[in-house]
Coordinates of C-alpha atoms in Angstrom, one line a residue:
M825 CA -1.5 2.1 -23.9
Y826 CA 1.0 3.1 -21.8
K827 CA -1.5 1.6 -18.9
L828 CA -2.2 -1.8 -20.7
K829 CA 1.7 -2.2 -21.2
F830 CA 2.1 -1.6 -17.5
L831 CA -0.4 -3.8 -16.7
F832 CA 0.7 -6.4 -19.0
A833 CA 4.2 -6.1 -17.3
V834 CA 3.2 -6.9 -14.1
S835 CA 1.3 -9.8 -14.1
S836 CA 0.9 -11.2 -18.0
T837 CA -0.8 -14.3 -17.4
Q838 CA -4.0 -12.9 -14.6
N839 CA -4.4 -10.2 -17.3
I840 CA -4.8 -12.5 -20.0
L841 CA -6.9 -15.0 -17.9
I842 CA -9.1 -12.0 -16.2
F843 CA -9.4 -10.5 -20.5
I844 CA -10.6 -14.2 -22.1
S845 CA -12.9 -14.4 -18.8
A846 CA -14.6 -11.3 -18.8
I847 CA -15.2 -11.7 -23.1
T848 CA -16.6 -15.1 -22.3
L849 CA -19.6 -13.8 -19.4
I850 CA -20.4 -10.8 -22.0
I851 CA -20.6 -13.0 -24.8
G852 CA -22.3 -15.8 -22.8
F853 CA -25.0 -13.5 -21.6
I854 CA -26.1 -11.9 -25.2
K855 CA -26.2 -15.2 -26.5
P856 CA -26.1 -17.8 -24.3
N857 CA -26.6 -20.6 -26.5
L858 CA -23.9 -19.8 -28.6
L859 CA -21.7 -23.3 -28.2
F860 CA -22.4 -25.8 -26.4
F861 CA -22.0 -25.4 -23.4
D862 CA -22.1 -22.6 -21.3
L863 CA -19.5 -20.0 -21.6
S864 CA -19.8 -18.7 -17.9
W865 CA -17.7 -22.4 -17.2
I866 CA -14.3 -20.5 -18.8
S867 CA -14.1 -17.8 -16.1
I868 CA -15.2 -20.3 -13.2
I869 CA -12.2 -22.4 -14.4
L870 CA -10.1 -19.5 -15.1
C871 CA -10.8 -17.4 -12.3
G872 CA -12.8 -19.5 -10.0
L873 CA -10.6 -22.5 -9.3
P874 CA -7.3 -20.3 -8.2
I875 CA -9.5 -18.4 -5.6
I876 CA -10.4 -21.8 -4.6
K877 CA -7.6 -23.7 -4.2
E878 CA -6.4 -20.7 -2.1
A879 CA -9.1 -20.6 0.0
I880 CA -8.4 -24.6 0.6
E881 CA -4.8 -23.9 1.3
A882 CA -5.1 -20.9 3.9
L883 CA -7.5 -23.0 5.4
I884 CA -5.7 -25.7 6.0
H885 CA -2.1 -24.9 6.7
E886 CA -2.9 -21.4 8.1
K887 CA -6.2 -22.3 9.9
D888 CA -7.2 -18.2 8.6
I889 CA -10.6 -17.9 7.4
K890 CA -10.8 -15.0 5.8
A891 CA -13.0 -13.3 2.6
D892 CA -11.5 -16.2 0.1
L893 CA -13.8 -18.9 1.5
L894 CA -16.9 -17.6 2.1
V895 CA -16.5 -16.6 -1.9
S896 CA -15.4 -19.9 -2.7
I897 CA -18.5 -21.1 -1.3
A898 CA -20.4 -18.6 -3.3
I899 CA -18.8 -20.3 -6.6
I900 CA -19.6 -24.0 -5.8
S901 CA -22.8 -23.0 -4.3
S902 CA -23.9 -21.4 -7.6
T903 CA -22.4 -23.5 -9.8
I904 CA -23.7 -26.7 -8.4
I905 CA -27.8 -25.4 -8.6
G906 CA -27.1 -24.1 -12.4
E907 CA -26.3 -20.1 -11.7
L908 CA -23.6 -20.5 -13.9
F909 CA -23.2 -16.5 -14.6
A910 CA -23.3 -15.7 -11.2
A911 CA -20.5 -18.0 -10.5
G912 CA -18.6 -16.9 -13.1
V913 CA -19.1 -13.1 -12.6
I914 CA -18.2 -13.9 -8.9
A915 CA -15.2 -15.4 -9.8
L916 CA -14.4 -12.7 -12.3
I917 CA -14.6 -10.2 -9.8
M918 CA -12.4 -11.6 -7.0
T919 CA -9.8 -11.9 -9.2
I920 CA -10.0 -8.6 -10.3
G921 CA -9.5 -7.0 -6.9
G922 CA -6.5 -9.5 -6.3
F923 CA -4.7 -8.1 -9.4
L924 CA -5.5 -4.8 -8.3
E925 CA -3.6 -5.9 -4.5
E926 CA -0.7 -7.0 -7.0
Y927 CA -0.8 -4.0 -9.1
T928 CA -0.4 -1.5 -6.0
V929 CA 2.6 -3.8 -4.4
S930 CA 4.6 -4.3 -7.6
K931 CA 4.4 -0.8 -8.7
T932 CA 5.3 0.3 -5.1
Q933 CA 7.6 -1.7 -4.1
N934 CA 9.5 -1.6 -7.8
E935 CA 9.6 1.8 -6.9
I936 CA 11.1 2.0 -3.8
K937 CA 13.3 -0.6 -4.6
N938 CA 15.0 2.1 -7.3
L939 CA 15.8 5.0 -5.0
I940 CA 18.9 2.5 -3.4
N941 CA 21.6 3.9 -5.8
I942 CA 24.0 4.2 -2.9
T943 CA 25.9 1.1 -2.3
P944 CA 28.4 0.5 -4.8
T945 CA 28.7 -3.2 -6.3
T946 CA 32.6 -3.2 -5.9
A947 CA 34.9 -3.0 -3.2
T948 CA 38.9 -2.8 -3.3
L949 CA 40.4 -5.4 -0.9
I950 CA 43.9 -5.5 0.1
K951 CA 44.8 -8.7 0.5
D952 CA 47.6 -10.1 3.1
N953 CA 50.7 -10.1 0.9
N954 CA 49.7 -6.5 0.0
T955 CA 47.8 -7.5 -3.5
E956 CA 44.6 -5.6 -4.2
K957 CA 41.7 -7.2 -5.6
K958 CA 38.2 -6.2 -6.7
I959 CA 35.3 -7.9 -4.8
N960 CA 31.7 -8.0 -4.8
A961 CA 30.8 -5.1 -2.1
K962 CA 28.3 -7.8 -0.5
D963 CA 31.3 -10.1 -0.2
I964 CA 33.0 -7.7 2.6
K965 CA 33.8 -9.4 5.7
T966 CA 34.4 -8.2 9.3
N967 CA 37.8 -7.0 9.6
D968 CA 38.6 -7.1 5.5
I969 CA 41.1 -4.1 4.3
I970 CA 39.7 -2.3 2.2
K971 CA 41.3 1.0 0.1
V972 CA 38.9 3.5 -0.9
L973 CA 40.0 6.2 -3.8
P974 CA 39.0 10.0 -4.1
G975 CA 35.5 10.4 -5.7
E976 CA 34.8 6.5 -4.7
I977 CA 31.2 5.6 -2.7
I978 CA 32.4 4.0 0.4
P979 CA 31.4 0.3 0.0
G980 CA 30.9 -0.8 3.6
D981 CA 30.9 0.7 7.5
G982 CA 34.5 0.6 8.7
I983 CA 37.5 2.4 10.6
I984 CA 40.2 4.3 9.1
I985 CA 43.7 3.0 9.4
D986 CA 45.4 5.1 7.0
G987 CA 44.9 8.7 5.6
N988 CA 43.4 11.7 5.9
S989 CA 40.1 12.9 4.1
S990 CA 36.7 14.8 4.0
I991 CA 33.4 12.6 3.3
N992 CA 30.1 13.7 1.7
Q993 CA 27.6 12.1 4.6
A994 CA 24.6 14.0 3.3
A995 CA 23.2 11.5 2.0
L996 CA 23.4 9.2 5.4
T997 CA 23.2 12.1 8.0
G998 CA 21.8 14.7 6.7
E999 CA 24.2 17.1 7.1
S1000 CA 24.9 19.4 4.2
L1001 CA 28.8 20.1 5.4
P1002 CA 31.3 17.4 4.8
V1003 CA 33.1 15.7 7.7
D1004 CA 36.4 15.7 8.0
K1005 CA 38.0 12.4 8.6
S1006 CA 41.3 10.7 9.9
T1007 CA 42.7 7.7 11.4
G1008 CA 41.1 6.4 14.0
D1009 CA 37.5 7.7 12.5
E1010 CA 34.4 6.0 11.5
V1011 CA 32.9 5.5 8.1
F1012 CA 29.7 4.3 6.7
S1013 CA 28.9 2.9 3.6
G1014 CA 27.2 5.2 0.6
T1015 CA 29.1 8.2 2.2
I1016 CA 31.7 9.7 -0.3
N1017 CA 35.0 9.7 -0.1
L1018 CA 36.3 13.7 -1.5
Y1019 CA 39.9 13.5 -1.2
G1020 CA 42.9 11.9 -0.4
S1021 CA 43.1 8.0 -0.1
I1022 CA 42.0 6.2 2.8
I1023 CA 42.6 2.6 3.8
I1024 CA 39.4 1.2 5.8
K1025 CA 38.8 -2.1 8.4
A1026 CA 35.3 -3.5 8.2
T1027 CA 33.1 -3.5 11.1
K1028 CA 30.2 -5.0 9.2
N1029 CA 30.2 -8.0 7.1
G1030 CA 28.7 -6.5 3.2
E1031 CA 25.4 -9.0 3.1
K1032 CA 24.2 -6.9 6.4
S1033 CA 24.5 -4.3 4.6
S1034 CA 21.4 -1.8 4.9
V1035 CA 20.1 -1.9 1.3
N1036 CA 19.6 -5.8 1.7
Q1037 CA 17.9 -5.3 4.8
L1038 CA 15.2 -2.8 3.2
I1039 CA 14.5 -5.3 0.3
K1040 CA 13.9 -7.8 2.6
L1041 CA 11.4 -5.3 4.2
I1042 CA 9.8 -4.5 0.8
E1043 CA 9.1 -8.0 0.1
S1044 CA 7.3 -8.6 3.2
S1045 CA 4.7 -5.3 3.2
K1046 CA 1.5 -5.6 1.7
P1047 CA -1.4 -3.4 1.3
E1048 CA -3.7 -6.8 2.4
N1049 CA -2.0 -6.4 6.5
A1050 CA -3.3 -3.2 6.8
K1051 CA -6.0 -3.1 9.9
I1052 CA -8.6 -2.4 7.9
V1053 CA -8.4 -4.8 4.8
K1054 CA -8.3 -7.3 8.2
A1055 CA -11.6 -5.8 9.4
A1056 CA -13.3 -6.7 6.0
D1057 CA -12.7 -9.8 6.3
K1058 CA -14.2 -10.2 9.4
W1059 CA -17.4 -8.8 8.2
A1060 CA -17.3 -11.0 5.0
T1061 CA -17.3 -14.4 7.3
L1062 CA -20.4 -13.2 9.1
I1063 CA -23.8 -15.3 7.3
V1064 CA -25.8 -17.7 8.4
T1065 CA -29.5 -19.4 6.8
H1066 CA -30.9 -22.8 6.3
E1067 CA -32.6 -23.0 2.8
I1068 CA -29.7 -24.3 0.4
L1069 CA -31.5 -22.0 -2.6
R1070 CA -31.8 -19.4 -0.5
S1071 CA -28.4 -19.8 0.9
V1072 CA -26.9 -19.7 -1.9
T1073 CA -28.5 -16.4 -3.0
V1074 CA -27.7 -14.6 0.3
L1075 CA -23.7 -15.8 -0.6
V1076 CA -24.0 -14.1 -4.0
V1077 CA -26.0 -10.8 -2.6
F1078 CA -23.8 -11.1 0.9
C1079 CA -20.1 -12.4 -1.0
P1080 CA -18.1 -9.9 0.2
C1081 CA -16.5 -8.4 -3.4
A1082 CA -17.7 -5.1 -2.8
L1083 CA -16.1 -4.9 0.6
V1084 CA -13.0 -6.3 -0.6
L1085 CA -12.6 -4.4 -3.6
A1086 CA -13.7 -1.1 -1.7
T1087 CA -9.9 -1.3 0.6
P1088 CA -7.3 -1.8 -2.1
T1089 CA -9.0 0.1 -4.9
A1090 CA -8.9 3.3 -2.4
I1091 CA -5.6 2.5 -1.9
M1092 CA -4.3 1.9 -5.1
A1093 CA -5.9 5.0 -6.6
A1094 CA -4.2 6.8 -3.4
I1095 CA -0.9 5.2 -4.1
G1096 CA -1.3 6.0 -7.8
N1097 CA -2.1 9.6 -7.3
L1098 CA 0.5 9.8 -4.4
S1099 CA 3.4 8.2 -7.3
K1100 CA 2.7 10.9 -9.7
K1101 CA 3.9 13.6 -7.5
G1102 CA 6.9 11.4 -6.1
I1103 CA 5.6 9.7 -3.4
L1104 CA 5.4 6.5 -2.2
V1105 CA 3.9 4.6 0.1
K1106 CA 4.4 1.3 1.9
D1107 CA 1.5 -0.1 2.9
G1108 CA -2.4 1.2 3.0
E1109 CA -2.0 1.2 7.0
S1110 CA 0.4 3.8 7.0
L1111 CA -2.5 5.9 5.0
E1112 CA -5.2 5.2 7.2
E1113 CA -2.8 6.0 10.2
L1114 CA -1.8 9.8 8.6
A1115 CA -5.1 10.7 8.1
K1116 CA -5.4 10.5 12.4
V1117 CA -2.0 12.2 12.9
N1118 CA -1.8 15.2 15.4
D1119 CA 1.6 16.2 15.7
L1120 CA 4.6 16.4 12.8
I1121 CA 8.4 16.2 14.0
L1122 CA 10.1 17.6 11.5
D1123 CA 14.4 17.4 10.9
K1124 CA 15.8 20.6 10.2
T1125 CA 18.7 19.9 8.0
G1126 CA 18.3 18.1 4.8
T1127 CA 14.3 18.2 5.4
L1128 CA 13.0 21.9 6.3
T1129 CA 16.1 23.3 5.2
C1130 CA 17.9 22.4 1.7
G1131 CA 20.5 20.8 3.3
E1132 CA 23.2 22.9 1.1
P1133 CA 25.8 25.3 2.2
E1134 CA 25.7 29.3 1.2
V1135 CA 27.8 32.2 2.2
S1136 CA 26.1 33.9 5.6
E1137 CA 28.8 35.9 7.2
I1138 CA 32.5 37.8 5.8
I1139 CA 34.8 38.6 8.7
S1140 CA 38.0 40.2 8.5
C1141 CA 40.3 39.3 11.5
N1142 CA 42.7 42.3 9.6
D1143 CA 42.3 45.7 9.4
K1144 CA 44.5 45.6 6.7
Y1145 CA 41.8 43.3 4.8
S1146 CA 38.7 44.6 4.0
K1147 CA 35.5 41.6 3.3
K1148 CA 35.8 42.6 -0.2
E1149 CA 39.5 41.3 -0.3
I1150 CA 39.2 38.7 2.0
I1151 CA 36.2 36.9 -0.1
H1152 CA 38.2 37.6 -3.1
I1153 CA 41.5 36.0 -2.5
L1154 CA 39.4 33.5 -0.2
A1155 CA 36.9 32.3 -3.6
S1156 CA 40.4 32.4 -6.4
L1157 CA 42.4 30.1 -3.7
E1158 CA 39.4 27.8 -3.3
N1159 CA 38.2 28.0 -7.4
K1160 CA 40.4 24.7 -7.8
S1161 CA 38.9 23.0 -4.9
E1162 CA 35.7 20.4 -5.5
H1163 CA 35.0 20.8 -2.3
P1164 CA 31.1 21.5 -1.4
L1165 CA 32.3 24.7 0.8
A1166 CA 34.7 26.1 -1.8
K1167 CA 31.7 26.0 -4.3
S1168 CA 29.7 27.4 -2.2
I1169 CA 32.0 30.5 -1.9
V1170 CA 33.0 30.4 -5.1
K1171 CA 29.4 30.6 -6.3
Y1172 CA 28.8 33.2 -4.0
Y1173 CA 32.0 35.4 -5.1
K1174 CA 30.6 35.3 -8.5
N1175 CA 26.8 36.0 -7.8
H1176 CA 28.3 39.7 -5.6
E1177 CA 31.3 40.4 -7.4
N1178 CA 32.7 41.5 -10.7
K1179 CA 36.1 41.1 -9.9
T1180 CA 37.9 38.6 -12.0
L1181 CA 39.6 35.9 -9.8
K1182 CA 43.4 36.3 -8.8
D1183 CA 45.8 33.4 -10.5
V1184 CA 46.9 30.7 -7.9
N1185 CA 50.3 28.8 -8.3
D1186 CA 51.5 25.2 -6.0
F1187 CA 47.9 24.2 -5.3
E1188 CA 47.5 21.5 -3.0
I1189 CA 44.8 19.8 -1.3
I1190 CA 45.5 19.0 2.5
P1191 CA 43.0 16.1 3.1
G1192 CA 41.5 16.3 6.9
K1193 CA 42.2 20.4 6.5
G1194 CA 41.5 22.3 3.6
V1195 CA 43.8 23.8 0.7
K1196 CA 47.0 25.8 0.2
G1197 CA 48.8 28.0 -2.7
K1198 CA 50.0 30.8 -4.0
I1199 CA 49.6 34.5 -5.4
R1200 CA 52.2 36.3 -6.6
N1201 CA 54.8 35.2 -4.1
D1202 CA 52.3 35.3 -0.9
E1203 CA 51.8 31.8 0.5
L1204 CA 48.1 31.2 1.6
I1205 CA 45.9 28.8 3.0
A1206 CA 42.6 27.9 3.7
G1207 CA 40.1 25.4 5.4
N1208 CA 39.0 24.4 9.2
K1209 CA 40.6 25.7 12.1
K1210 CA 43.3 22.5 11.9
I1211 CA 45.3 25.1 9.9
L1212 CA 45.6 27.4 12.4
N1213 CA 48.7 27.2 14.2
K1214 CA 48.0 27.1 18.4
T1215 CA 49.6 30.7 18.9
Y1216 CA 46.2 31.7 17.3
E1217 CA 43.1 32.8 19.6
T1218 CA 40.0 33.5 17.7
E1219 CA 36.3 33.1 18.6
L1220 CA 35.5 31.4 15.9
D1221 CA 37.2 28.1 17.1
D1222 CA 33.7 26.6 18.0
E1223 CA 32.2 27.5 14.2
T1224 CA 32.1 24.3 12.8
T1225 CA 30.5 25.9 9.5
A1226 CA 33.6 28.6 9.6
V1227 CA 36.3 28.7 6.4
Y1228 CA 39.5 30.1 7.7
L1229 CA 41.7 31.9 5.4
C1230 CA 45.6 32.5 6.5
K1231 CA 48.2 34.4 4.3
N1232 CA 51.8 34.0 5.0
N1233 CA 51.4 32.4 8.0
Q1234 CA 48.8 35.4 9.7
L1235 CA 45.3 34.8 9.8
I1236 CA 43.6 37.2 8.2
G1237 CA 39.4 36.2 7.8
A1238 CA 37.1 34.1 7.5
V1239 CA 33.3 33.0 5.8
L1240 CA 30.9 31.4 7.3
L1241 CA 28.8 29.1 5.8
S1242 CA 24.9 28.3 7.0
D1243 CA 21.9 26.5 5.3
F1244 CA 18.7 28.2 4.4
L1245 CA 15.1 27.4 4.3
R1246 CA 13.3 25.1 1.8
K1247 CA 11.6 27.2 -0.8
N1248 CA 7.5 27.0 0.1
A1249 CA 8.7 25.9 3.5
V1250 CA 6.4 28.7 5.5
D1251 CA 3.4 27.9 2.9
V1252 CA 3.7 23.8 4.6
I1253 CA 3.9 25.1 7.9
L1254 CA 0.9 27.1 7.3
N1255 CA -1.3 24.4 5.5
L1256 CA -0.4 21.7 8.3
K1257 CA -1.4 24.6 10.7
A1258 CA -4.7 24.7 9.2
M1259 CA -5.4 21.0 8.9
N1260 CA -5.2 21.3 13.4
V1261 CA -1.2 19.0 12.6
T1262 CA 0.9 20.6 15.1
P1263 CA 4.5 21.1 13.5
I1264 CA 7.8 20.5 15.7
L1265 CA 11.7 21.1 14.7
M1266 CA 13.8 19.0 16.6
S1267 CA 17.9 19.4 15.9
G1268 CA 20.9 18.3 16.8
D1269 CA 22.1 22.1 16.4
N1270 CA 22.4 24.5 19.0
K1271 CA 19.6 26.9 20.1
N1272 CA 20.0 29.9 18.6
T1273 CA 20.6 28.3 15.1
T1274 CA 17.4 26.0 15.7
R1275 CA 14.9 28.7 16.7
N1276 CA 16.3 31.3 14.0
I1277 CA 15.4 28.5 11.5
A1278 CA 11.8 27.7 13.4
A1279 CA 10.9 31.5 13.6
K1280 CA 11.7 31.8 9.6
A1281 CA 9.2 28.7 9.2
G1282 CA 6.5 30.0 11.6
I1283 CA 7.3 26.6 14.0
D1284 CA 6.3 27.8 17.7
N1285 CA 7.4 24.6 18.6
Y1286 CA 11.5 23.7 18.6
K1287 CA 14.0 21.4 20.6
Y1288 CA 17.7 21.8 20.0
D1289 CA 21.0 19.7 20.5
C1290 CA 18.7 16.5 20.6
L1291 CA 20.4 13.3 20.2
P1292 CA 18.7 10.3 18.1
E1293 CA 17.3 8.7 21.5
D1294 CA 15.9 12.6 22.6
K1295 CA 14.1 12.5 19.3
S1296 CA 12.1 8.7 20.3
N1297 CA 11.7 9.7 23.6
Y1298 CA 10.1 12.2 23.0
I1299 CA 7.9 10.8 20.1
K1300 CA 7.1 8.0 23.1
E1301 CA 6.1 11.3 25.5
L1302 CA 3.5 12.5 22.8
Q1303 CA 2.0 8.4 22.0
L1304 CA 1.6 8.2 26.0
N1305 CA -0.7 11.5 26.2
D1306 CA -3.0 9.1 22.9
K1307 CA -0.9 11.3 20.0
K1308 CA -0.6 10.2 16.6
V1309 CA 3.0 11.2 15.7
A1310 CA 4.3 11.4 12.5
M1311 CA 8.4 12.1 11.7
I1312 CA 10.1 13.3 9.2
G1313 CA 13.6 13.1 8.2
D1314 CA 16.5 12.3 6.1
G1315 CA 19.3 10.4 8.2
L1316 CA 20.9 7.6 9.8
N1317 CA 20.5 9.6 12.9
D1318 CA 16.7 10.0 12.1
A1319 CA 16.2 6.0 11.8
P1320 CA 14.9 5.1 15.2
S1321 CA 12.5 8.2 15.4
L1322 CA 10.8 7.3 11.7
K1323 CA 10.7 3.8 13.4
K1324 CA 9.1 4.4 16.6
A1325 CA 6.5 7.4 15.3
N1326 CA 3.4 5.9 14.3
V1327 CA 4.2 6.6 10.1
G1328 CA 7.8 7.6 9.5
I1329 CA 8.2 9.7 6.5
S1330 CA 11.9 10.0 4.7
M1331 CA 13.4 12.1 2.0
G1332 CA 14.4 9.3 -1.2
S1333 CA 16.5 11.6 -3.1
I1334 CA 18.8 12.6 0.2
G1335 CA 18.2 10.7 2.7
S1336 CA 19.9 7.4 3.6
D1337 CA 18.9 3.5 2.9
I1338 CA 18.2 3.1 6.9
S1339 CA 16.0 6.2 7.2
I1340 CA 14.1 4.9 3.7
E1341 CA 13.6 1.0 5.5
A1342 CA 12.3 2.7 8.5
S1343 CA 10.1 4.8 7.4
N1344 CA 6.5 3.6 6.3
I1345 CA 6.7 6.5 3.1
T1346 CA 9.0 8.2 1.1
L1347 CA 9.1 11.7 -0.9
I1348 CA 11.7 10.5 -3.7
H1349 CA 12.0 14.0 -4.9
D1350 CA 12.9 15.4 -1.3
N1351 CA 9.8 18.5 -2.1
I1352 CA 8.0 19.2 1.3
S1353 CA 5.5 21.3 -0.2
D1354 CA 3.7 18.0 -1.1
L1355 CA 3.1 17.4 2.6
P1356 CA -0.8 19.0 2.8
H1357 CA -1.8 17.1 0.0
L1358 CA -0.3 13.9 1.2
F1359 CA -2.0 14.5 4.3
K1360 CA -5.6 15.4 3.0
L1361 CA -5.6 12.7 0.6
S1362 CA -5.0 9.9 3.7
R1363 CA -7.7 11.8 5.4
K1364 CA -9.9 11.5 2.2
T1365 CA -8.9 7.6 1.5
L1366 CA -10.1 6.8 4.9
K1367 CA -13.2 8.1 4.1
T1368 CA -13.4 7.0 1.0
I1369 CA -13.0 3.1 2.8
N1370 CA -15.2 3.8 5.6
V1371 CA -18.1 5.3 2.9
G1372 CA -17.2 2.2 0.5
I1373 CA -17.5 -0.4 2.4
A1374 CA -20.9 1.3 4.9
F1375 CA -22.3 1.3 1.4
A1376 CA -21.5 -2.3 0.3
L1377 CA -22.8 -3.5 3.6
I1378 CA -26.4 -1.4 4.1
L1379 CA -26.7 -2.9 0.0
N1380 CA -26.0 -6.5 1.1
L1381 CA -28.2 -6.2 4.1
I1382 CA -30.9 -5.3 2.1
A1383 CA -30.3 -7.7 -0.8
T1384 CA -29.3 -10.3 2.0
I1385 CA -32.7 -10.0 4.1
L1386 CA -34.5 -9.9 0.4
A1387 CA -32.9 -13.2 -0.6
M1388 CA -34.0 -14.6 2.9
F1389 CA -37.8 -14.4 1.8
G1390 CA -36.8 -15.4 -1.9
L1391 CA -37.9 -12.2 -3.2
L1392 CA -34.4 -12.2 -5.2
N1393 CA -33.0 -15.4 -7.0
P1394 CA -29.6 -15.6 -7.4
I1395 CA -29.3 -14.2 -10.9
E1396 CA -31.0 -11.0 -9.7
G1397 CA -28.7 -11.4 -6.5
A1398 CA -25.6 -11.2 -8.7
F1399 CA -27.4 -8.1 -10.4
V1400 CA -27.9 -6.5 -7.3
H1401 CA -24.3 -7.6 -5.3
N1402 CA -22.2 -6.3 -9.1
I1403 CA -24.1 -3.2 -9.2
G1404 CA -22.6 -2.4 -5.9
S1405 CA -19.2 -3.7 -6.6
V1406 CA -19.1 -1.1 -9.6
I1407 CA -20.4 1.8 -8.0
V1408 CA -18.0 1.5 -4.6
I1409 CA -14.9 0.6 -7.5
I1410 CA -15.7 4.0 -9.4
Y1411 CA -16.2 5.9 -6.0
A1412 CA -12.9 4.6 -4.5
S1413 CA -11.0 5.0 -8.2
S1414 CA -12.0 8.4 -7.8
L1415 CA -9.1 9.4 -5.4
L1416 CA -6.7 8.8 -8.5
K1417 CA -7.9 12.7 -9.6
Y1418 CA -8.0 14.3 -6.0
K1419 CA -6.6 17.4 -5.9

């Protein structure tokens, strides 16, 4: 029942035409003299005329000879010589093939559009007289002054001209830790302003947002653009004969229904299979390319790791305070903060210690730096290294994931936070290696961090301190060595590499809109454990398409030879043709349940 509702939602008119045509053909075949006219005419008119119309338009306007032209000739020729049932069957099968393509496109495109929820619909514009006005985020113009309150999603790209805050850029860059921003720093649409009001000056028009670019990209993506589909169209036009009756029979049996249906049916089934696992594919060519991939480039933060900070080390900088006392004081102070780092510290403390948190008074957030408060009469400050007095020297100054704790203006300790490997990451890497796919870790982090994560995941090849152009250049280098490369990432910095790779795979839930736009495949739930299934199914899909096309060609070739020698008439040819189409469809549809 669900499938019927979905099909009617995609194209109710086309579904009705297919249903009516199928019923009338069946009735007409069983009782050909039921009415005063042949019921096959209904299928010819409802399904055949649109095909003929599209073939003529393509020939006139695009100067393009496709399978539809040969199909149209077969329908018209069969009708002229009185083989109406054959003409009706051909028209119906081809209409079903077109529907399968629309089904694939609409289902995939609608699902991907639903992923784009990180751009707000409104923005607060500050006018020349300092009054505020709510406007549509798409109406933001370059140099507009925009106010962003704590907790709001930044509506457009810009430069901070007033205020300090911490910005959660996880959806954009993939980095798990918030970034402190102050006057002069750049902010991006889709990121979250955690603390403090900021005023930004827009550097880009709203209508040029990455979300609008993505929608345009989706609308332009169609499975028939795949190279393998174009190859089927070429095969569909190769036929030469002289005798009219035999020509029609040859057209009927060699009509490329099975060829045309083999690819979209297999792609639809494969995409349906992947969609159930939360994997969305934009076009059929991506599956074809993925089946040939030799190397898989993996981003680290948010892809191979979870992208969430976790306490990795507690450091005491004063002999008077033990590590347990440091984390106790720090967790008590951070308990009143909503900062992701604060939540990680409090979570760690509650999971490892049994003591009740201390009471904190006069709590206050210091935008862009940290928090402060009092426990009894002691003044406490916790945050990044900006809270430290310049007279203090510490070996932790370069540790960007450190939260420092000062008591009465003296540094007493620090807590280090780091990301951790995703569940099943090790199994994923082992499975990829078993398929002769070489995993390569590329990260912007330092050598030690990257090497440790690679070692834990079982990855032999890794590169560190990588800028976006470094990743793109390395992919280009591999491709020059005749390697097919796939890239999986989640942030804005991964977009160039996703575009450069033969197949780009993005993390949909935490990934930026730009990375989704640049990719060919999207993992909605960020579940990298589905990667082996994706690779195996892509190879199975390519094999299924090739087998389907080979079967259709052989069957049609045999039937064509028989038809050319007059051993098959159009009705018999249509029967052979239809059987071949059914076999191809059933075989391709098996991908839907592939495990």
